[in-house]
Amino acid sequence: MDPSLSALFIDCDSFFASVEQHLDPSLRGKAVGVAPVMAETSCCIAASYEAKAYGVKTGTGIREARILCPGIHIVEAKPAEYVKAHHRVIAAVEDCIHVEAVLSIDEMWAWLPLNWRNPEFVRNLGQQIKSKVANDVSPVIKVSIGAAPNRYLAKLASKMRKPDGLFIIEQNDLPVALHELQLSDLTGVGRSMETRLHAAGIHSVESLCGASKEVLRGVWGGVLGDRLWYLLRGMIMPDLETVRKSIGHSHVLPPESRKPDQAWPILCKLLHKACERLRNHGLVAGSLTIQLGFFGGPRWSPEISFFETDSTLVLMRALHRLWRDRPEPHARLLQVGCVLGKLLDRSNHTPDLFGGTINESCPEDAAKHARLDQAIDRLRAKYGRQCVYMGSVHHSRDKAPMRISFTHIPELGIENDRRDDG
């Protein structure tokens, strides 16, 4: 038994596109691109492996995708279906091993019990998980699995034999097993960090693995360099504490919703979603940024600060102020978004005693707003998002349906959005 294998990482392959191929059998074996809206100005948020073979990837524009891959099938995203499939995959994996944590819409990991760490046992477990997902979810939805001495390396292992891969990195395989990777393949190494590594004379994963802690500490500018040095050697490191810095939503507008009077209700709806999430997390916000992308023009992202609040009505006033001051008020818009920032835990929040220009004028107003928000949140969670909503959202009822990214899984209340919005 090899006690070094402690982590198992499960990664769904081309998840959104695979779900689309599951839902529509005619798409199986064909190049598929998933778009947030059916517009040639949009981009692919996912691509099947058949499309990836032609160079189509996440972020590829629809027009470019059609050039790279003639005959590609572009489908509109179905976020609610992805969430359903996500939960079914989790249930299938849970039947084989306890899921320690769900990291994104298509990734999860599990601790390997001490008596399950034999490489052959792990290999059989991986095949069992694959069969379970195929039988209980769909034979079209594939998972790649990696196992290693720590979660960081297990994640790398899951990427190294995609698609439908199963790769095990044992302690005595290190660091040679990693040498086939590119620096950009490593979690935590983006473009700017890769440039810094090159400046330090590190141009390959092999040279990275051979670098000293002192060198990596200098490149990363602190203890994160030490942390990577230990992780690459198979050591288990405690998770870093993360603090939520912002909550936001954005939406690429379809052609029929790009006039300002049509875009405004959609922007309001996005803010209302963000406010719900803010309260669900027990937070208050001290700033609001709106993000406007003008058709054929520059982006505009002004920010306004205020005394911390979670009131939808108060934040709507701030949104209206920013919207009112936008440049070129008659210009068509391509994208709208909003971000709530300067977040603070509600338990550490001291109420505003004096009121402000956009905040409640008195404590009684704040209490009324809080009761209103609580009542609306409860009704929407129980009966769906369209049972009650602010009047400013009315003309967006069939617009801006639920969107999900690979790193954010909507809360249960948000998951009803697609069902109710059609």
XYZ file of C-alpha atoms in Angstrom:
422
model
C 0.000 0.000 0.000
C 1.272 3.442 -0.945
C 0.121 5.915 1.749
C 1.230 8.892 -0.357
C -1.954 8.907 -2.463
C -4.335 11.069 -0.451
C -6.402 13.101 -2.950
C -8.734 12.181 -5.811
C -9.800 14.906 -8.234
C -12.788 14.582 -10.599
C -13.093 16.951 -13.574
C -15.984 16.831 -16.076
C -14.785 17.098 -19.675
C -16.227 19.974 -21.773
C -19.130 19.925 -19.352
C -21.576 22.409 -20.875
C -21.066 21.070 -24.395
C -21.354 17.466 -23.166
C -24.662 18.226 -21.476
C -25.903 19.714 -24.755
C -24.881 16.516 -26.581
C -26.681 14.484 -23.920
C -29.865 16.525 -24.328
C -29.763 16.396 -28.134
C -28.480 13.045 -29.450
C -28.129 14.516 -32.953
C -25.194 16.595 -31.650
C -23.192 13.615 -30.407
C -19.866 13.206 -32.137
C -20.234 16.640 -33.736
C -18.562 19.992 -33.128
C -20.629 22.040 -30.687
C -20.147 25.569 -29.407
C -22.222 26.899 -26.517
C -23.108 30.613 -26.606
C -24.771 32.745 -23.903
C -27.082 34.271 -26.531
C -27.770 33.391 -30.143
C -25.973 36.304 -31.747
C -23.006 36.345 -34.119
C -21.395 39.007 -31.932
C -21.380 36.640 -28.947
C -18.667 34.121 -28.059
C -18.375 30.479 -27.052
C -18.532 29.843 -23.322
C -17.803 26.162 -23.988
C -16.856 23.881 -26.866
C -17.012 20.141 -27.412
C -13.792 18.232 -27.994
C -14.784 17.863 -31.629
C -14.799 21.683 -31.877
C -11.630 22.047 -29.813
C -9.813 19.923 -32.396
C -10.318 22.843 -34.828
C -9.046 25.452 -32.369
C -12.390 26.576 -30.948
C -12.163 27.249 -27.220
C -13.788 29.232 -24.446
C -13.853 32.893 -25.500
C -13.724 32.237 -29.242
C -16.131 34.564 -31.056
C -19.032 32.909 -32.876
C -17.958 34.290 -36.250
C -14.391 33.073 -35.698
C -15.664 29.668 -34.542
C -17.594 29.249 -37.789
C -14.433 30.038 -39.753
C -12.204 27.722 -37.696
C -14.737 24.905 -37.694
C -17.100 24.955 -40.691
C -20.348 23.222 -39.806
C -20.013 23.814 -36.064
C -23.358 23.664 -34.246
C -23.908 26.759 -32.086
C -26.466 26.246 -29.315
C -27.785 28.640 -26.696
C -26.718 27.846 -23.151
C -29.185 26.050 -20.856
C -27.802 26.868 -17.384
C -30.573 25.138 -15.428
C -29.787 21.877 -17.244
C -26.101 22.221 -16.388
C -26.942 22.664 -12.710
C -29.175 19.569 -12.789
C -26.437 17.503 -14.444
C -23.902 18.887 -11.955
C -25.904 17.594 -9.004
C -26.428 14.220 -10.685
C -22.675 13.861 -11.224
C -22.061 14.672 -7.554
C -24.601 12.005 -6.521
C -22.938 9.451 -8.782
C -19.494 10.165 -7.328
C -20.908 10.086 -3.778
C -22.059 6.508 -4.407
C -18.386 5.605 -4.888
C -16.550 7.908 -2.470
C -17.472 10.851 -0.253
C -17.027 14.200 -2.018
C -14.952 16.395 0.254
C -15.703 19.610 -1.612
C -17.314 20.835 -4.815
C -14.946 23.392 -6.312
C -16.881 24.482 -9.400
C -19.673 23.448 -11.741
C -17.398 20.756 -13.226
C -14.825 19.968 -10.519
C -14.816 18.200 -7.158
C -12.355 16.302 -5.017
C -12.271 13.616 -2.329
C -9.925 12.430 0.394
C -8.756 8.861 -0.106
C -9.165 6.831 3.121
C -5.941 5.298 4.422
C -6.958 1.795 3.342
C -7.884 3.002 -0.179
C -4.484 4.401 -1.188
C -3.079 1.456 -3.084
C -2.547 2.618 -6.704
C -4.376 -0.378 -8.139
C -7.334 0.208 -5.806
C -7.393 3.886 -6.819
C -7.322 2.919 -10.493
C -10.288 0.584 -9.991
C -12.099 3.293 -8.008
C -11.593 5.718 -10.882
C -13.086 3.260 -13.346
C -15.994 2.672 -10.980
C -16.698 6.427 -10.846
C -16.570 6.660 -14.635
C -19.029 3.770 -15.000
C -21.340 5.253 -12.379
C -21.450 8.636 -14.139
C -22.070 6.937 -17.495
C -24.910 4.781 -16.108
C -26.571 7.281 -13.757
C -26.022 10.562 -15.613
C -25.151 9.995 -19.266
C -22.671 7.998 -21.351
C -21.951 11.262 -23.166
C -20.757 13.076 -20.029
C -17.177 11.995 -19.376
C -14.974 12.674 -16.368
C -11.205 12.826 -16.109
C -9.763 11.678 -12.797
C -6.446 12.349 -11.130
C -4.933 11.025 -7.914
C -1.827 12.282 -6.135
C -0.271 12.971 -2.732
C -2.135 16.300 -2.450
C -5.116 18.040 -4.036
C -2.993 20.438 -6.089
C -1.164 17.605 -7.824
C -4.384 15.545 -8.161
C -5.942 18.432 -10.079
C -2.936 18.597 -12.387
C -3.141 14.820 -12.878
C -6.808 15.084 -13.897
C -5.836 17.521 -16.687
C -2.908 15.490 -18.015
C -4.844 12.730 -19.817
C -7.991 14.518 -20.967
C -10.554 13.660 -22.169
C -11.899 10.670 -20.238
C -8.534 10.276 -18.540
C -7.330 8.519 -15.405
C -3.837 9.415 -14.211
C -2.109 8.673 -10.930
C 0.962 10.538 -9.683
C 2.730 8.633 -6.909
C 5.280 10.187 -4.586
C 8.179 8.409 -6.264
C 7.017 9.738 -9.663
C 7.812 13.303 -8.593
C 8.963 15.606 -10.033
C 9.532 13.815 -13.359
C 5.808 13.155 -13.897
C 5.238 16.917 -14.054
C 7.922 17.721 -16.609
C 5.591 17.185 -19.585
C 3.481 20.157 -18.473
C 3.859 23.759 -19.606
C 4.223 26.508 -17.016
C 0.811 27.840 -18.033
C -0.737 24.460 -17.159
C -0.017 25.005 -13.462
C -2.747 26.435 -11.267
C -1.609 29.849 -10.066
C 0.630 30.577 -13.060
C -1.051 33.141 -15.290
C 0.500 35.277 -18.010
C 2.036 37.841 -15.678
C 3.440 35.157 -13.375
C 4.865 33.261 -16.340
C 6.641 36.461 -17.400
C 8.095 36.812 -13.901
C 9.269 33.194 -13.968
C 10.978 33.780 -17.306
C 12.707 36.838 -15.854
C 14.034 34.594 -13.083
C 15.426 32.169 -15.654
C 12.647 29.591 -15.246
C 11.285 28.547 -18.641
C 9.924 25.052 -17.994
C 8.164 23.030 -15.309
C 11.361 21.013 -14.938
C 13.337 24.130 -14.060
C 10.511 25.289 -11.795
C 10.592 22.016 -9.870
C 14.360 22.358 -9.524
C 14.235 25.930 -8.211
C 14.854 26.627 -4.544
C 12.271 27.927 -2.094
C 14.175 31.206 -1.951
C 13.916 31.670 -5.715
C 10.172 30.913 -5.783
C 9.582 33.148 -2.785
C 11.254 35.962 -4.677
C 9.214 35.364 -7.844
C 5.906 35.240 -5.963
C 6.959 37.983 -3.581
C 6.179 36.030 -0.419
C 5.007 32.809 1.143
C 2.973 31.734 -1.903
C 6.285 30.787 -3.500
C 7.131 28.620 -0.486
C 3.694 27.061 -0.678
C 4.102 26.051 -4.330
C 7.557 24.587 -3.578
C 6.006 22.268 -0.971
C 2.969 21.381 -3.119
C 5.123 20.352 -6.082
C 6.893 17.903 -3.744
C 3.655 16.222 -2.714
C 3.281 17.799 0.708
C -0.193 18.592 2.044
C -0.695 22.274 2.801
C -3.659 23.855 4.624
C -6.109 25.741 2.421
C -5.655 29.480 2.179
C -8.481 31.522 3.645
C -10.333 33.440 0.976
C -12.429 36.530 1.515
C -15.260 37.368 -0.878
C -14.425 40.745 -2.384
C -17.369 41.347 -4.686
C -20.690 40.008 -5.941
C -21.888 40.753 -9.430
C -23.693 39.685 -12.572
C -23.313 40.608 -16.231
C -25.239 39.832 -19.399
C -24.454 40.007 -23.096
C -27.494 41.595 -24.707
C -29.207 39.955 -27.679
C -29.781 42.245 -30.687
C -33.387 42.997 -29.757
C -32.403 44.278 -26.282
C -29.613 46.718 -27.087
C -31.536 49.983 -26.990
C -31.133 51.800 -23.649
C -34.819 51.516 -22.677
C -34.636 47.743 -23.248
C -31.256 47.301 -21.534
C -32.228 49.193 -18.360
C -34.739 46.589 -17.002
C -32.147 43.862 -17.602
C -29.538 45.813 -15.646
C -32.078 46.242 -12.831
C -32.714 42.500 -12.819
C -28.981 41.799 -12.540
C -28.718 44.121 -9.535
C -31.717 42.462 -7.880
C -30.007 39.069 -8.276
C -26.803 40.467 -6.774
C -28.747 41.905 -3.820
C -30.333 38.531 -3.125
C -26.947 36.855 -3.126
C -25.564 39.607 -0.898
C -28.205 38.921 1.736
C -27.863 35.139 1.355
C -24.191 35.476 2.256
C -24.946 37.741 5.235
C -23.029 40.667 3.719
C -23.510 44.367 3.109
C -21.934 46.387 0.288
C -20.249 49.786 0.328
C -19.874 50.376 -3.393
C -21.577 49.712 -6.709
C -19.948 49.566 -10.119
C -21.904 49.293 -13.342
C -20.311 47.869 -16.458
C -21.625 49.056 -19.795
C -20.244 47.857 -23.107
C -21.353 50.069 -25.982
C -21.962 48.599 -29.408
C -18.927 49.458 -31.503
C -17.519 51.671 -28.753
C -15.578 51.659 -25.460
C -16.623 50.245 -22.103
C -17.763 52.450 -19.218
C -17.401 51.294 -15.608
C -18.135 54.042 -13.054
C -18.258 53.330 -9.326
C -20.185 54.975 -6.507
C -19.478 54.516 -2.794
C -21.918 54.810 0.088
C -22.538 53.663 3.628
C -22.768 49.854 3.683
C -26.203 48.428 2.928
C -27.987 45.357 1.558
C -31.236 47.146 0.688
C -32.394 46.569 -2.882
C -34.232 49.905 -2.932
C -31.170 51.832 -1.738
C -28.887 50.123 -4.219
C -31.391 50.757 -6.998
C -31.088 54.479 -6.287
C -27.319 54.212 -6.698
C -27.770 52.257 -9.929
C -30.135 54.882 -11.324
C -27.673 57.657 -10.491
C -24.856 55.907 -12.384
C -27.130 55.020 -15.311
C -28.368 58.606 -15.568
C -24.786 59.892 -15.945
C -23.687 57.454 -18.662
C -22.075 58.939 -21.780
C -23.999 58.862 -25.029
C -27.402 58.113 -23.451
C -28.917 57.103 -26.781
C -26.135 54.712 -27.801
C -26.904 51.017 -28.222
C -25.401 48.648 -25.655
C -23.741 45.291 -26.158
C -23.342 44.234 -22.515
C -24.513 45.345 -19.086
C -23.356 44.334 -15.629
C -23.154 45.393 -12.013
C -20.719 44.622 -9.193
C -21.273 45.153 -5.476
C -17.966 45.808 -3.710
C -16.418 46.853 -0.383
C -18.215 43.926 1.218
C -18.532 43.592 4.965
C -19.993 40.865 7.127
C -23.342 42.023 8.445
C -22.379 40.946 11.982
C -19.510 43.478 11.897
C -21.647 46.257 10.445
C -22.591 49.386 12.393
C -25.809 50.982 11.053
C -25.688 54.511 9.678
C -26.957 56.850 12.380
C -27.352 59.899 10.168
C -28.403 58.662 6.742
C -26.810 59.645 3.448
C -27.595 60.902 0.004
C -28.659 57.499 -1.303
C -29.169 55.632 1.955
C -32.270 55.470 4.088
C -33.190 58.850 5.553
C -33.812 57.393 9.018
C -33.489 54.118 10.975
C -37.229 53.503 10.549
C -36.795 53.473 6.748
C -33.897 51.027 7.053
C -36.037 48.675 9.139
C -38.887 48.870 6.611
C -36.524 48.136 3.728
C -35.070 45.150 5.596
C -38.522 43.682 6.237
C -39.498 44.220 2.607
C -36.358 42.502 1.304
C -36.808 39.572 3.702
C -40.423 39.074 2.650
C -39.584 39.209 -1.073
C -36.623 36.845 -0.664
C -38.749 34.288 1.190
C -41.550 34.417 -1.382
C -39.179 34.074 -4.315
C -37.308 31.192 -2.694
C -40.563 29.319 -2.066
C -42.658 30.118 -5.151
C -40.106 31.058 -7.830
C -38.521 34.245 -9.041
C -41.539 35.525 -10.945
C -44.033 35.428 -8.077
C -42.969 38.900 -6.904
C -40.375 41.393 -8.114
C -39.626 45.102 -8.307
C -41.485 47.076 -10.964
C -38.232 48.127 -12.659
C -37.648 44.466 -13.596
C -41.042 43.899 -15.209
C -39.955 44.307 -18.833
C -37.011 41.929 -18.345
C -39.093 38.904 -17.339
C -38.038 36.904 -20.397
C -34.547 38.435 -20.540
C -31.242 37.726 -18.771
C -31.953 34.135 -17.725
C -29.697 32.361 -15.275
C -26.037 32.302 -16.295
C -23.391 30.227 -14.623
C -19.648 30.109 -14.931
C -17.398 27.165 -14.273
C -16.388 28.690 -10.956
C -19.793 29.706 -9.666
C -22.754 27.438 -9.032
C -25.974 29.414 -8.440
C -27.572 29.195 -5.022
C -30.838 27.263 -4.815
C -32.899 30.429 -5.035
C -31.055 31.531 -8.145
C -31.483 28.118 -9.797
C -35.206 28.753 -10.202
C -34.416 31.649 -12.502
C -34.321 29.754 -15.789
C -37.468 27.798 -14.959
C -39.434 30.955 -14.323
C -37.916 33.060 -17.076
C -38.699 30.500 -19.737
